mmCIF file of C-alpha atoms in Angstrom:
data_model
loop_
_atom_site.group_PDB
_atom_site.id
_atom_site.type_symbol
_atom_site.label_atom_id
_atom_site.label_comp_id
_atom_site.label_asym_id
_atom_site.label_seq_id
_atom_site.Cartn_x
_atom_site.Cartn_y
_atom_site.Cartn_z
ATOM 1 C CA MET A 24 -8.434 197.954 -26.435
ATOM 2 C CA PRO A 25 -8.037 197.630 -30.105
ATOM 3 C CA THR A 26 -5.452 199.081 -32.061
ATOM 4 C CA ILE A 27 -6.142 201.513 -35.063
ATOM 5 C CA SER A 28 -4.019 201.255 -38.051
ATOM 6 C CA LYS A 29 -1.550 204.301 -38.098
ATOM 7 C CA ILE A 30 -1.264 204.087 -41.861
ATOM 8 C CA LYS A 31 -3.818 204.177 -44.775
ATOM 9 C CA ILE A 32 -4.312 200.401 -46.054
ATOM 10 C CA LEU A 33 -6.904 198.526 -47.699
ATOM 11 C CA ASP A 34 -7.293 195.519 -45.362
ATOM 12 C CA ASP A 35 -9.496 192.572 -44.301
ATOM 13 C CA SER A 36 -10.802 194.055 -40.960
ATOM 14 C CA ASP A 37 -12.057 190.957 -39.446
ATOM 15 C CA LEU A 38 -8.550 189.372 -39.778
ATOM 16 C CA ARG A 39 -6.922 192.338 -38.451
ATOM 17 C CA THR A 40 -9.210 192.351 -35.431
ATOM 18 C CA GLU A 41 -8.549 188.670 -34.778
ATOM 19 C CA ILE A 42 -4.711 189.284 -35.008
ATOM 20 C CA ASP A 43 -5.149 192.439 -32.617
ATOM 21 C CA ASN A 44 -7.005 190.428 -30.127
ATOM 22 C CA ILE A 45 -4.185 187.890 -29.848
ATOM 23 C CA TYR A 46 -1.651 190.652 -30.001
ATOM 24 C CA GLU A 47 -3.042 192.298 -26.885
ATOM 25 C CA LYS A 48 -2.459 189.272 -24.892
ATOM 26 C CA THR A 49 1.025 188.377 -26.312
ATOM 27 C CA ASP A 50 4.395 189.267 -24.634
ATOM 28 C CA GLN A 51 6.871 191.533 -26.358
ATOM 29 C CA VAL A 52 9.517 188.992 -27.045
ATOM 30 C CA SER A 53 6.908 186.846 -28.994
ATOM 31 C CA LEU A 54 5.641 189.779 -30.850
ATOM 32 C CA ALA A 55 9.201 190.744 -31.751
ATOM 33 C CA LYS A 56 9.784 187.052 -33.120
ATOM 34 C CA TRP A 57 6.484 187.473 -35.123
ATOM 35 C CA ALA A 58 7.172 190.823 -36.477
ATOM 36 C CA ILE A 59 10.675 189.743 -37.881
ATOM 37 C CA LYS A 60 9.016 186.827 -39.492
ATOM 38 C CA CYS A 61 6.522 189.237 -41.050
ATOM 39 C CA ALA A 62 9.168 191.440 -42.405
ATOM 40 C CA LYS A 63 11.304 188.644 -43.778
ATOM 41 C CA ASN A 64 8.245 187.362 -45.545
ATOM 42 C CA LEU A 65 7.905 190.758 -47.031
ATOM 43 C CA LEU A 66 11.305 191.303 -48.132
ATOM 44 C CA THR A 67 10.744 188.486 -50.747
ATOM 45 C CA CYS A 68 8.335 190.849 -52.432
ATOM 46 C CA LEU A 69 11.119 193.542 -53.061
ATOM 47 C CA PRO A 70 11.694 194.621 -56.504
ATOM 48 C CA ASP A 71 15.436 194.557 -57.629
ATOM 49 C CA GLU A 72 16.678 197.981 -56.582
ATOM 50 C CA ASN A 73 20.312 196.904 -56.019
ATOM 51 C CA ILE A 74 19.903 197.886 -52.364
ATOM 52 C CA ASP A 75 22.355 196.587 -49.745
ATOM 53 C CA LEU A 76 19.791 194.930 -47.184
ATOM 54 C CA SER A 77 22.714 194.284 -44.695
ATOM 55 C CA VAL A 78 21.501 197.070 -42.426
ATOM 56 C CA ILE A 79 18.277 195.114 -42.093
ATOM 57 C CA GLU A 80 19.989 191.949 -41.149
ATOM 58 C CA ILE A 81 21.986 193.782 -38.533
ATOM 59 C CA GLY A 82 18.825 195.154 -37.149
ATOM 60 C CA PHE A 83 17.213 191.724 -36.943
ATOM 61 C CA GLU A 84 20.291 190.374 -35.180
ATOM 62 C CA ILE A 85 20.096 193.279 -32.670
ATOM 63 C CA ASN A 86 16.512 192.544 -32.001
ATOM 64 C CA LYS A 87 17.331 188.802 -31.528
ATOM 65 C CA ARG A 88 20.021 189.726 -28.986
ATOM 66 C CA TRP A 89 17.519 192.074 -27.291
ATOM 67 C CA GLN A 90 15.059 189.167 -27.025
ATOM 68 C CA VAL A 91 17.675 187.466 -24.856
ATOM 69 C CA GLY A 92 18.793 190.425 -22.925
ATOM 70 C CA LYS A 93 22.054 190.810 -24.621
ATOM 71 C CA ALA A 94 21.216 194.187 -26.548
ATOM 72 C CA SER A 95 19.750 197.398 -25.164
ATOM 73 C CA VAL A 96 16.579 199.248 -26.094
ATOM 74 C CA HIS A 97 18.753 202.114 -27.285
ATOM 75 C CA GLU A 98 20.714 199.660 -29.804
ATOM 76 C CA VAL A 99 17.323 198.462 -31.079
ATOM 77 C CA ARG A 100 16.061 201.956 -31.510
ATOM 78 C CA GLN A 101 19.162 203.025 -33.495
ATOM 79 C CA ALA A 102 19.158 199.890 -35.696
ATOM 80 C CA GLY A 103 15.430 200.770 -36.509
ATOM 81 C CA PHE A 104 16.427 204.336 -37.376
ATOM 82 C CA LYS A 105 18.974 203.090 -39.766
ATOM 83 C CA ILE A 106 16.510 200.740 -41.516
ATOM 84 C CA HIS A 107 13.885 203.805 -41.813
ATOM 85 C CA GLU A 108 16.910 205.939 -43.299
ATOM 86 C CA LEU A 109 17.421 203.129 -45.844
ATOM 87 C CA ALA A 110 13.707 203.149 -46.681
ATOM 88 C CA ARG A 111 13.656 206.924 -47.360
ATOM 89 C CA ALA A 112 16.422 206.299 -50.003
ATOM 90 C CA CYS A 113 14.305 203.859 -52.006
ATOM 91 C CA SER A 114 12.817 204.781 -55.321
ATOM 92 C CA THR A 115 9.783 202.716 -55.333
ATOM 93 C CA GLU A 116 6.840 202.675 -52.871
ATOM 94 C CA VAL A 117 6.851 198.855 -52.610
ATOM 95 C CA THR A 118 10.435 198.796 -51.617
ATOM 96 C CA LYS A 119 10.073 201.766 -49.129
ATOM 97 C CA ASN A 120 7.121 200.131 -47.413
ATOM 98 C CA ALA A 121 8.740 196.587 -47.338
ATOM 99 C CA ILE A 122 11.789 198.075 -45.659
ATOM 100 C CA ARG A 123 9.639 200.140 -43.303
ATOM 101 C CA THR A 124 7.971 196.849 -42.295
ATOM 102 C CA ALA A 125 11.553 195.735 -41.332
ATOM 103 C CA GLY A 126 12.196 198.963 -39.312
ATOM 104 C CA GLN A 127 8.885 198.414 -37.475
ATOM 105 C CA ALA A 128 9.815 194.725 -36.707
ATOM 106 C CA VAL A 129 13.062 195.681 -35.121
ATOM 107 C CA GLY A 130 11.499 198.493 -33.228
ATOM 108 C CA VAL A 131 9.257 196.025 -31.345
ATOM 109 C CA GLY A 132 12.215 195.728 -29.049
ATOM 110 C CA HIS A 133 11.600 199.512 -28.111
ATOM 111 C CA MET A 134 7.969 199.400 -28.060
ATOM 112 C CA ARG A 135 5.554 196.407 -28.319
ATOM 113 C CA GLU A 136 3.107 198.522 -30.437
ATOM 114 C CA HIS A 137 5.531 198.488 -33.356
ATOM 115 C CA ALA A 138 4.426 194.880 -33.934
ATOM 116 C CA MET A 139 0.919 195.816 -35.176
ATOM 117 C CA VAL A 140 2.442 198.665 -37.167
ATOM 118 C CA CYS A 141 4.860 196.141 -38.851
ATOM 119 C CA ALA A 142 1.919 193.959 -39.778
ATOM 120 C CA ASP A 143 -0.025 196.922 -41.362
ATOM 121 C CA TYR A 144 3.031 197.970 -43.285
ATOM 122 C CA ALA A 145 3.144 194.397 -44.535
ATOM 123 C CA ILE A 146 -0.468 194.667 -45.686
ATOM 124 C CA LYS A 147 0.373 198.011 -47.310
ATOM 125 C CA THR A 148 3.268 196.520 -49.152
ATOM 126 C CA ILE A 149 1.136 193.672 -50.380
ATOM 127 C CA GLY A 150 -1.536 196.118 -51.579
ATOM 128 C CA LEU A 151 1.010 198.099 -53.456
ATOM 129 C CA ALA A 152 2.903 195.211 -55.070
ATOM 130 C CA PHE A 153 -0.219 193.449 -56.164
ATOM 131 C CA HIS A 154 -2.505 196.402 -57.191
ATOM 132 C CA LYS A 155 -4.815 196.155 -54.137
ATOM 133 C CA ASP A 156 -5.725 192.531 -54.562
ATOM 134 C CA LEU A 157 -7.965 191.706 -51.747
ATOM 135 C CA ASN A 158 -7.245 187.949 -52.096
ATOM 136 C CA ARG A 159 -3.465 188.700 -51.638
ATOM 137 C CA ILE A 160 -4.092 190.957 -48.785
ATOM 138 C CA LYS A 161 -6.370 188.405 -47.084
ATOM 139 C CA ALA A 162 -3.801 185.637 -47.742
ATOM 140 C CA GLU A 163 -0.992 187.839 -46.020
ATOM 141 C CA ARG A 164 -3.391 188.441 -42.966
ATOM 142 C CA ILE A 165 -4.111 184.651 -42.793
ATOM 143 C CA TRP A 166 -0.201 184.067 -42.797
ATOM 144 C CA GLN A 167 0.225 186.598 -40.218
ATOM 145 C CA LEU A 168 -2.531 185.195 -38.008
ATOM 146 C CA GLU A 169 -1.193 181.683 -38.290
ATOM 147 C CA THR A 170 2.440 182.550 -37.828
ATOM 148 C CA LEU A 171 1.417 184.418 -34.560
ATOM 149 C CA LYS A 172 -0.496 181.414 -33.188
ATOM 150 C CA MET A 173 2.475 179.241 -34.113
ATOM 151 C CA ILE A 174 5.019 181.433 -32.155
ATOM 152 C CA ILE A 175 2.693 181.562 -29.081
ATOM 153 C CA ALA A 176 2.229 177.783 -29.209
ATOM 154 C CA SER A 177 5.989 177.265 -29.505
ATOM 155 C CA GLU A 178 6.770 179.698 -26.759
ATOM 156 C CA GLY A 179 4.063 178.548 -24.386
ATOM 157 C CA PHE A 180 3.047 182.000 -23.634
ATOM 158 C CA ASN A 181 -0.210 184.077 -23.983
ATOM 159 C CA ARG A 182 -1.428 185.981 -21.131
#
């Protein structure tokens, strides 16, 4: 069953649907790897707000440990909460949404559904950063799709 975006975004619905179809057949660890790549890609869009991003790096590391069974779901959730707390303290919408992307990526270790929410927050961030430029939004969705396919090919897993 296709997912529905939980946030309001301007999007390329055909590409989102294609990603969603692959997402539905992909294991949670591969989705976590993909979501972290999506978030890291977005963090390059951050305006300079002088924010300490170490809480995000710690969250990524906890998620990577979860992927190999060395961190608990509780640890992943707590790391995600800390990242969302950081997002609430940001002064620009671009930064808030880029950091929320990272929080959702970390949260994939808790629930696989966070992967599509992460991808959607990435699209929202691109829309905000580039004034709803559909070409940029489409380029981000294409990057997400190709990155997900690459991870699945390298992992050798797709149900």
